[in-house]
Amino acid sequence: MRFVSPNFSDLAEPNIEIKTFPDGDSYVRVPSIKKEESVLFHRLYPEQNTAILQAVLMLETLKRAGASTTLVSPYLPYSRQDKVFREGEAMSAEIICKLLLEAGARKLVTIDCHFLKKEGTFTYGGLEIENFSANKLLIEHARKKMGEIEIITPDIGAKYLVEEFGGKGMEKKRGGYQKGEEAYRKIEFVERKFEVKGKNILILDDMISTGGTMIKAVENVKKGGAERVFCAATHGLFLKNSLKKLKEICDGVFVTDSIPSPVSEVSIIPLLKDYL
Ligand code: R5P
C-alpha cells in the first residue's frame, strides 16, 4: 500500500486527508488501510512541529489497523540538535526518531540527514533510517550549468558530499548562543586552506537554513579570486530572505525539491524511485 500526504502532491497523487480543526488541532484520515507493508510519503517541513505530529497521527492509525509502515520524509527536522552542548539541553534528533518509532515507523527513508553524514542504513534512537544522498544529482546538475567546476563544502561536516569527486572542505566556527528568544549560534568565520583563484566553484552543503554559512563561504571564495561561484544544497529552507541575499552575491543557487522552493531545480524522484 502506498499512502501519500497532501504535502507530497507535487511528487505523487495524494490519498490521505489532512485538515485543521477550528482550534488548530490536526485532523488526519488514512482510508483503506490493509494489514500489510505500507509506505507513507509525508514531508516534515515546512511547519515541522505540525507536520511531525501529523506523521505521528498517521503512523499510529496505520499501526492500529495492522499495517507495517515505512515513512518517507526527504528532510528530517531537528536533525542538527543531535548533541548536548549545554547541560540540560534536549537531544531533539534522538527524541524525534524515538517518537516516530514509537508511533509505528518500521523505517524512515530520508535524504542527507544531517547527523548521519553518509549514505546507508543506520539505527538511531532505535529507528532504522535509510539515508540517501543527493550529492551526485546536484553535482551532475551543476556540471550541466557550469561545465568544469571545483566542488567544495563550507564546513568539514558536509565533506562527505564532495569527497568522491575530489572536493575539499572549508572549516567553519560558530560562536555561542546569542541573547534573546532565538536559539541561534552566529558563524564567526569560514576558513579555507586551498586555492580558488580563477576557478569556477560550486559550494555544496546538506542544507541552507538562514544562509549564514553559505554567505560567509561565498564571500571567502570571492575574496580568494574565484571566477564564478554557485551555491547548492540538498535542502533549501531559505530563512531570513537568504535566497535573495545569496542570489545577489553569487552566480546561481539551486537545491532539490526535498523542500519545494523557487530554486528547486533537482528532483529527488530518482533517489526515492524504489519506494514511489
Ligand atoms: C551545519 O553544519 C550544516 O551543514 C549547514 O551548514 C548549516 O545548517 C546551514 O545553516 P545556515 O544556513 O543557518 O548557516
Short mmCIF file of C-alpha atoms and ligand atoms in Angstrom, two decimals:
data_model
loop_
_atom_site.label_atom_id
_atom_site.label_comp_id
_atom_site.label_asym_id
_atom_site.label_seq_id
_atom_site.Cartn_x
_atom_site.Cartn_y
_atom_site.Cartn_z
CA MET A 1 0.00 0.00 0.00
CA ARG A 2 1.20 3.48 -0.82
CA PHE A 3 -0.12 6.38 1.23
CA VAL A 4 0.61 9.92 0.09
CA SER A 5 0.09 13.00 2.21
CA PRO A 6 -1.24 16.20 0.60
CA ASN A 7 2.13 17.82 1.27
CA PHE A 8 3.71 15.35 -1.18
CA SER A 9 1.27 16.12 -4.01
CA ASP A 10 3.96 17.61 -6.28
CA LEU A 11 5.63 14.17 -6.46
CA ALA A 12 2.70 11.70 -6.23
CA GLU A 13 -1.11 11.57 -6.13
CA PRO A 14 -2.28 12.17 -2.53
CA ASN A 15 -4.76 9.72 -0.95
CA ILE A 16 -4.76 10.90 2.68
CA GLU A 17 -6.97 13.61 4.12
CA ILE A 18 -5.36 16.20 6.35
CA LYS A 19 -7.34 19.16 7.66
CA THR A 20 -7.25 21.51 10.63
CA PHE A 21 -9.96 21.71 13.30
CA PRO A 22 -11.16 25.24 14.14
CA ASP A 23 -8.98 25.27 17.27
CA GLY A 24 -5.84 24.35 15.32
CA ASP A 25 -5.71 20.60 16.10
CA SER A 26 -4.79 18.40 13.15
CA TYR A 27 -7.40 16.13 11.55
CA VAL A 28 -6.00 13.10 9.76
CA ARG A 29 -7.77 10.30 7.86
CA VAL A 30 -5.95 7.40 6.22
CA PRO A 31 -8.58 5.43 4.27
CA SER A 32 -8.46 1.78 3.07
CA ILE A 33 -5.61 0.54 5.26
CA LYS A 34 -4.71 -3.14 4.83
CA LYS A 35 -2.75 -5.37 7.19
CA GLU A 36 0.36 -5.30 5.03
CA GLU A 37 3.63 -3.49 4.25
CA SER A 38 2.88 0.19 3.62
CA VAL A 39 4.83 3.24 2.56
CA LEU A 40 3.80 6.65 3.83
CA PHE A 41 5.05 9.74 1.96
CA HIS A 42 4.85 12.84 4.12
CA ARG A 43 7.11 15.89 4.30
CA LEU A 44 8.15 17.02 7.78
CA TYR A 45 8.88 20.61 6.67
CA PRO A 46 7.74 23.42 6.48
CA GLU A 47 5.77 23.85 9.74
CA GLN A 48 7.76 21.00 11.20
CA ASN A 49 6.02 20.81 14.58
CA THR A 50 2.61 20.32 12.98
CA ALA A 51 4.00 18.06 10.24
CA ILE A 52 5.70 15.77 12.79
CA LEU A 53 2.50 15.49 14.80
CA GLN A 54 0.54 14.67 11.64
CA ALA A 55 3.11 11.94 10.90
CA VAL A 56 2.59 10.53 14.39
CA LEU A 57 -1.20 10.53 13.93
CA MET A 58 -0.94 8.77 10.55
CA LEU A 59 1.63 6.22 11.74
CA GLU A 60 -0.43 5.33 14.82
CA THR A 61 -3.55 4.98 12.66
CA LEU A 62 -1.71 2.65 10.27
CA LYS A 63 -0.27 0.67 13.18
CA ARG A 64 -3.67 0.27 14.85
CA ALA A 65 -5.09 -1.09 11.58
CA GLY A 66 -2.26 -3.64 11.37
CA ALA A 67 -0.05 -2.11 8.67
CA SER A 68 3.74 -2.07 8.92
CA THR A 69 4.89 1.32 7.68
CA THR A 70 7.99 2.82 6.11
CA LEU A 71 7.89 6.60 6.42
CA VAL A 72 9.43 8.55 3.53
CA SER A 73 10.28 12.11 4.61
CA PRO A 74 13.02 13.70 2.50
CA TYR A 75 14.11 16.26 5.12
CA LEU A 76 14.30 15.40 8.81
CA PRO A 77 13.77 18.46 11.02
CA TYR A 78 15.59 18.69 14.37
CA SER A 79 18.46 16.69 12.85
CA ARG A 80 21.01 19.37 13.78
CA GLN A 81 20.29 19.01 17.52
CA ASP A 82 21.96 15.61 17.87
CA LYS A 83 24.39 16.58 20.62
CA VAL A 84 24.06 18.19 24.03
CA PHE A 85 26.21 21.34 24.01
CA ARG A 86 24.92 22.79 27.27
CA GLU A 87 23.77 20.79 30.28
CA GLY A 88 20.02 20.23 30.25
CA GLU A 89 19.52 20.61 26.50
CA ALA A 90 17.13 18.26 24.71
CA MET A 91 18.71 15.77 22.32
CA SER A 92 15.98 16.63 19.85
CA ALA A 93 17.18 14.49 16.92
CA GLU A 94 17.07 11.33 19.00
CA ILE A 95 13.74 12.24 20.60
CA ILE A 96 12.08 12.77 17.20
CA CYS A 97 13.39 9.41 15.92
CA LYS A 98 12.13 7.65 19.06
CA LEU A 99 8.76 9.35 18.64
CA LEU A 100 8.42 8.16 15.01
CA LEU A 101 9.47 4.64 16.02
CA GLU A 102 7.00 4.55 18.91
CA ALA A 103 4.23 5.85 16.62
CA GLY A 104 4.81 2.88 14.30
CA ALA A 105 7.50 3.74 11.76
CA ARG A 106 9.24 0.49 10.84
CA LYS A 107 11.83 2.51 8.95
CA LEU A 108 12.48 6.13 7.96
CA VAL A 109 13.69 6.89 4.45
CA THR A 110 15.30 10.30 4.19
CA ILE A 111 17.92 12.31 2.29
CA ASP A 112 21.18 13.82 3.56
CA CYS A 113 20.19 13.52 7.18
CA HIS A 114 22.42 15.99 9.00
CA PHE A 115 23.68 13.76 11.81
CA LEU A 116 24.38 10.69 9.65
CA LYS A 117 26.85 12.33 7.27
CA LYS A 118 26.92 9.44 4.79
CA GLU A 119 24.62 7.26 2.69
CA GLY A 120 23.49 3.93 4.02
CA THR A 121 21.27 2.23 6.55
CA PHE A 122 21.65 3.14 10.20
CA THR A 123 19.85 2.73 13.51
CA TYR A 124 19.38 5.90 15.53
CA GLY A 125 17.18 6.26 18.60
CA GLY A 126 16.14 2.66 17.85
CA LEU A 127 14.74 3.71 14.47
CA GLU A 128 16.09 2.20 11.25
CA ILE A 129 16.99 5.01 8.85
CA GLU A 130 17.83 4.63 5.17
CA ASN A 131 19.71 7.75 4.22
CA PHE A 132 20.22 8.69 0.56
CA SER A 133 22.45 11.49 -0.66
CA ALA A 134 21.51 13.96 -3.38
CA ASN A 135 25.19 14.86 -3.94
CA LYS A 136 25.54 13.11 -7.33
CA LEU A 137 22.32 14.62 -8.69
CA LEU A 138 23.32 18.11 -7.54
CA ILE A 139 26.85 17.83 -8.94
CA GLU A 140 25.57 16.46 -12.27
CA HIS A 141 23.17 19.42 -12.48
CA ALA A 142 25.97 21.86 -11.65
CA ARG A 143 28.21 20.42 -14.38
CA LYS A 144 25.43 20.85 -16.93
CA LYS A 145 25.09 24.50 -15.91
CA MET A 146 28.72 25.42 -15.37
CA GLY A 147 30.92 22.89 -17.16
CA GLU A 148 34.22 22.21 -15.41
CA ILE A 149 33.92 23.06 -11.72
CA GLU A 150 35.74 22.61 -8.46
CA ILE A 151 33.38 21.40 -5.74
CA ILE A 152 33.87 22.42 -2.13
CA THR A 153 31.90 22.41 1.12
CA PRO A 154 31.59 25.26 3.60
CA ASP A 155 32.42 23.03 6.57
CA ILE A 156 34.01 19.69 7.41
CA GLY A 157 30.66 18.11 8.39
CA ALA A 158 29.46 18.27 4.78
CA LYS A 159 32.75 16.97 3.28
CA TYR A 160 31.23 13.53 2.69
CA LEU A 161 29.16 15.15 -0.08
CA VAL A 162 32.21 16.00 -2.18
CA GLU A 163 34.98 13.56 -1.22
CA GLU A 164 34.38 11.09 -4.04
CA PHE A 165 34.54 14.00 -6.53
CA GLY A 166 37.93 15.17 -5.23
CA GLY A 167 36.25 18.05 -3.38
CA LYS A 168 37.71 19.89 -0.43
CA GLY A 169 36.10 21.23 2.73
CA MET A 170 36.45 24.64 4.35
CA GLU A 171 36.30 24.96 8.12
CA LYS A 172 33.55 26.80 9.96
CA LYS A 173 33.40 28.06 13.50
CA ARG A 174 30.15 29.03 15.21
CA GLY A 175 30.03 31.19 18.33
CA GLY A 176 27.85 30.61 21.41
CA TYR A 177 24.11 31.17 21.55
CA GLN A 178 23.13 34.81 21.18
CA LYS A 179 20.91 36.58 23.70
CA GLY A 180 17.17 36.71 23.03
CA GLU A 181 14.35 34.39 22.04
CA GLU A 182 16.03 32.87 19.01
CA ALA A 183 18.33 29.88 19.56
CA TYR A 184 21.00 30.84 17.04
CA ARG A 185 24.77 30.46 17.06
CA LYS A 186 26.30 33.02 14.77
CA ILE A 187 29.06 31.95 12.38
CA GLU A 188 32.33 33.51 13.45
CA PHE A 189 34.31 32.55 10.37
CA VAL A 190 34.73 30.17 7.47
CA GLU A 191 38.38 29.31 6.72
CA ARG A 192 39.95 27.87 3.58
CA LYS A 193 43.31 26.17 3.18
CA PHE A 194 43.29 25.70 -0.62
CA GLU A 195 43.41 27.93 -3.70
CA VAL A 196 40.31 29.02 -5.65
CA LYS A 197 41.83 31.81 -7.79
CA GLY A 198 40.44 31.84 -11.34
CA LYS A 199 38.34 28.72 -10.76
CA ASN A 200 34.63 28.02 -11.17
CA ILE A 201 33.44 26.93 -7.75
CA LEU A 202 30.38 25.02 -6.57
CA ILE A 203 29.81 25.30 -2.82
CA LEU A 204 27.73 22.32 -1.75
CA ASP A 205 26.10 21.76 1.64
CA ASP A 206 23.43 19.49 3.11
CA MET A 207 21.18 22.47 3.83
CA ILE A 208 20.82 26.21 3.53
CA SER A 209 18.86 27.41 6.52
CA THR A 210 19.46 31.06 7.46
CA GLY A 211 22.07 31.20 4.70
CA GLY A 212 24.70 32.43 7.18
CA THR A 213 27.08 29.58 6.31
CA MET A 214 26.73 29.93 2.53
CA ILE A 215 27.02 33.72 2.58
CA LYS A 216 30.31 33.52 4.55
CA ALA A 217 31.57 30.77 2.21
CA VAL A 218 30.74 32.78 -0.93
CA GLU A 219 32.46 35.86 0.50
CA ASN A 220 35.52 33.78 1.29
CA VAL A 221 35.97 32.25 -2.18
CA LYS A 222 35.23 35.52 -3.95
CA LYS A 223 37.89 37.21 -1.85
CA GLY A 224 40.21 34.38 -2.89
CA GLY A 225 39.67 35.29 -6.57
CA ALA A 226 37.19 32.60 -7.70
CA GLU A 227 35.87 33.21 -11.23
CA ARG A 228 32.24 32.08 -10.94
CA VAL A 229 30.55 30.84 -7.76
CA PHE A 230 27.43 28.67 -7.50
CA CYS A 231 25.73 27.53 -4.28
CA ALA A 232 23.81 24.27 -3.94
CA ALA A 233 22.32 22.19 -1.15
CA THR A 234 20.06 19.20 -0.74
CA HIS A 235 17.57 21.05 1.47
CA GLY A 236 16.72 24.72 0.89
CA LEU A 237 14.92 26.27 3.87
CA PHE A 238 15.95 29.79 2.82
CA LEU A 239 15.07 31.61 6.04
CA LYS A 240 15.60 35.32 6.65
CA ASN A 241 15.46 36.34 2.98
CA SER A 242 18.62 34.32 2.39
CA LEU A 243 17.72 33.23 -1.14
CA LYS A 244 17.60 36.85 -2.29
CA LYS A 245 20.84 37.67 -0.48
CA LEU A 246 22.65 34.68 -1.97
CA LYS A 247 21.42 35.42 -5.50
CA GLU A 248 22.85 38.92 -5.14
CA ILE A 249 26.34 37.75 -4.26
CA CYS A 250 26.87 34.65 -6.42
CA ASP A 251 26.22 33.38 -9.94
CA GLY A 252 23.47 30.90 -9.10
CA VAL A 253 21.71 28.98 -6.35
CA PHE A 254 19.89 25.67 -6.61
CA VAL A 255 18.58 22.89 -4.36
CA THR A 256 16.48 19.74 -4.62
CA ASP A 257 12.70 19.61 -4.21
CA SER A 258 13.02 17.85 -0.82
CA ILE A 259 11.52 21.17 0.35
CA PRO A 260 9.80 22.94 -2.57
CA SER A 261 11.31 26.38 -3.32
CA PRO A 262 11.70 28.71 -6.33
CA VAL A 263 15.17 27.20 -6.95
CA SER A 264 14.29 23.51 -6.51
CA GLU A 265 15.92 22.54 -9.80
CA VAL A 266 16.86 18.96 -8.92
CA SER A 267 14.22 16.27 -8.44
CA ILE A 268 14.56 13.74 -5.62
CA ILE A 269 12.43 11.19 -7.52
CA PRO A 270 15.48 9.20 -8.76
CA LEU A 271 16.51 8.66 -5.11
CA LEU A 272 13.06 7.55 -3.97
CA LYS A 273 12.15 5.51 -7.08
CA ASP A 274 12.19 2.17 -5.25
CA TYR A 275 9.53 3.49 -2.84
CA LEU A 276 7.50 5.58 -5.32
C1 R5P B 1 25.64 22.72 9.51
O1 R5P B 1 26.57 22.18 9.99
C2 R5P B 1 25.01 22.41 8.18
O2 R5P B 1 25.75 21.53 7.41
C3 R5P B 1 24.76 23.68 7.42
O3 R5P B 1 25.99 24.26 7.05
C4 R5P B 1 24.00 24.66 8.27
O4 R5P B 1 22.99 24.02 8.95
C5 R5P B 1 23.44 25.78 7.45
O5 R5P B 1 22.75 26.65 8.30
P1 R5P B 1 22.71 28.19 7.98
O6 R5P B 1 22.20 28.33 6.58
O7 R5P B 1 21.75 28.74 9.00
O8 R5P B 1 24.08 28.73 8.16
#
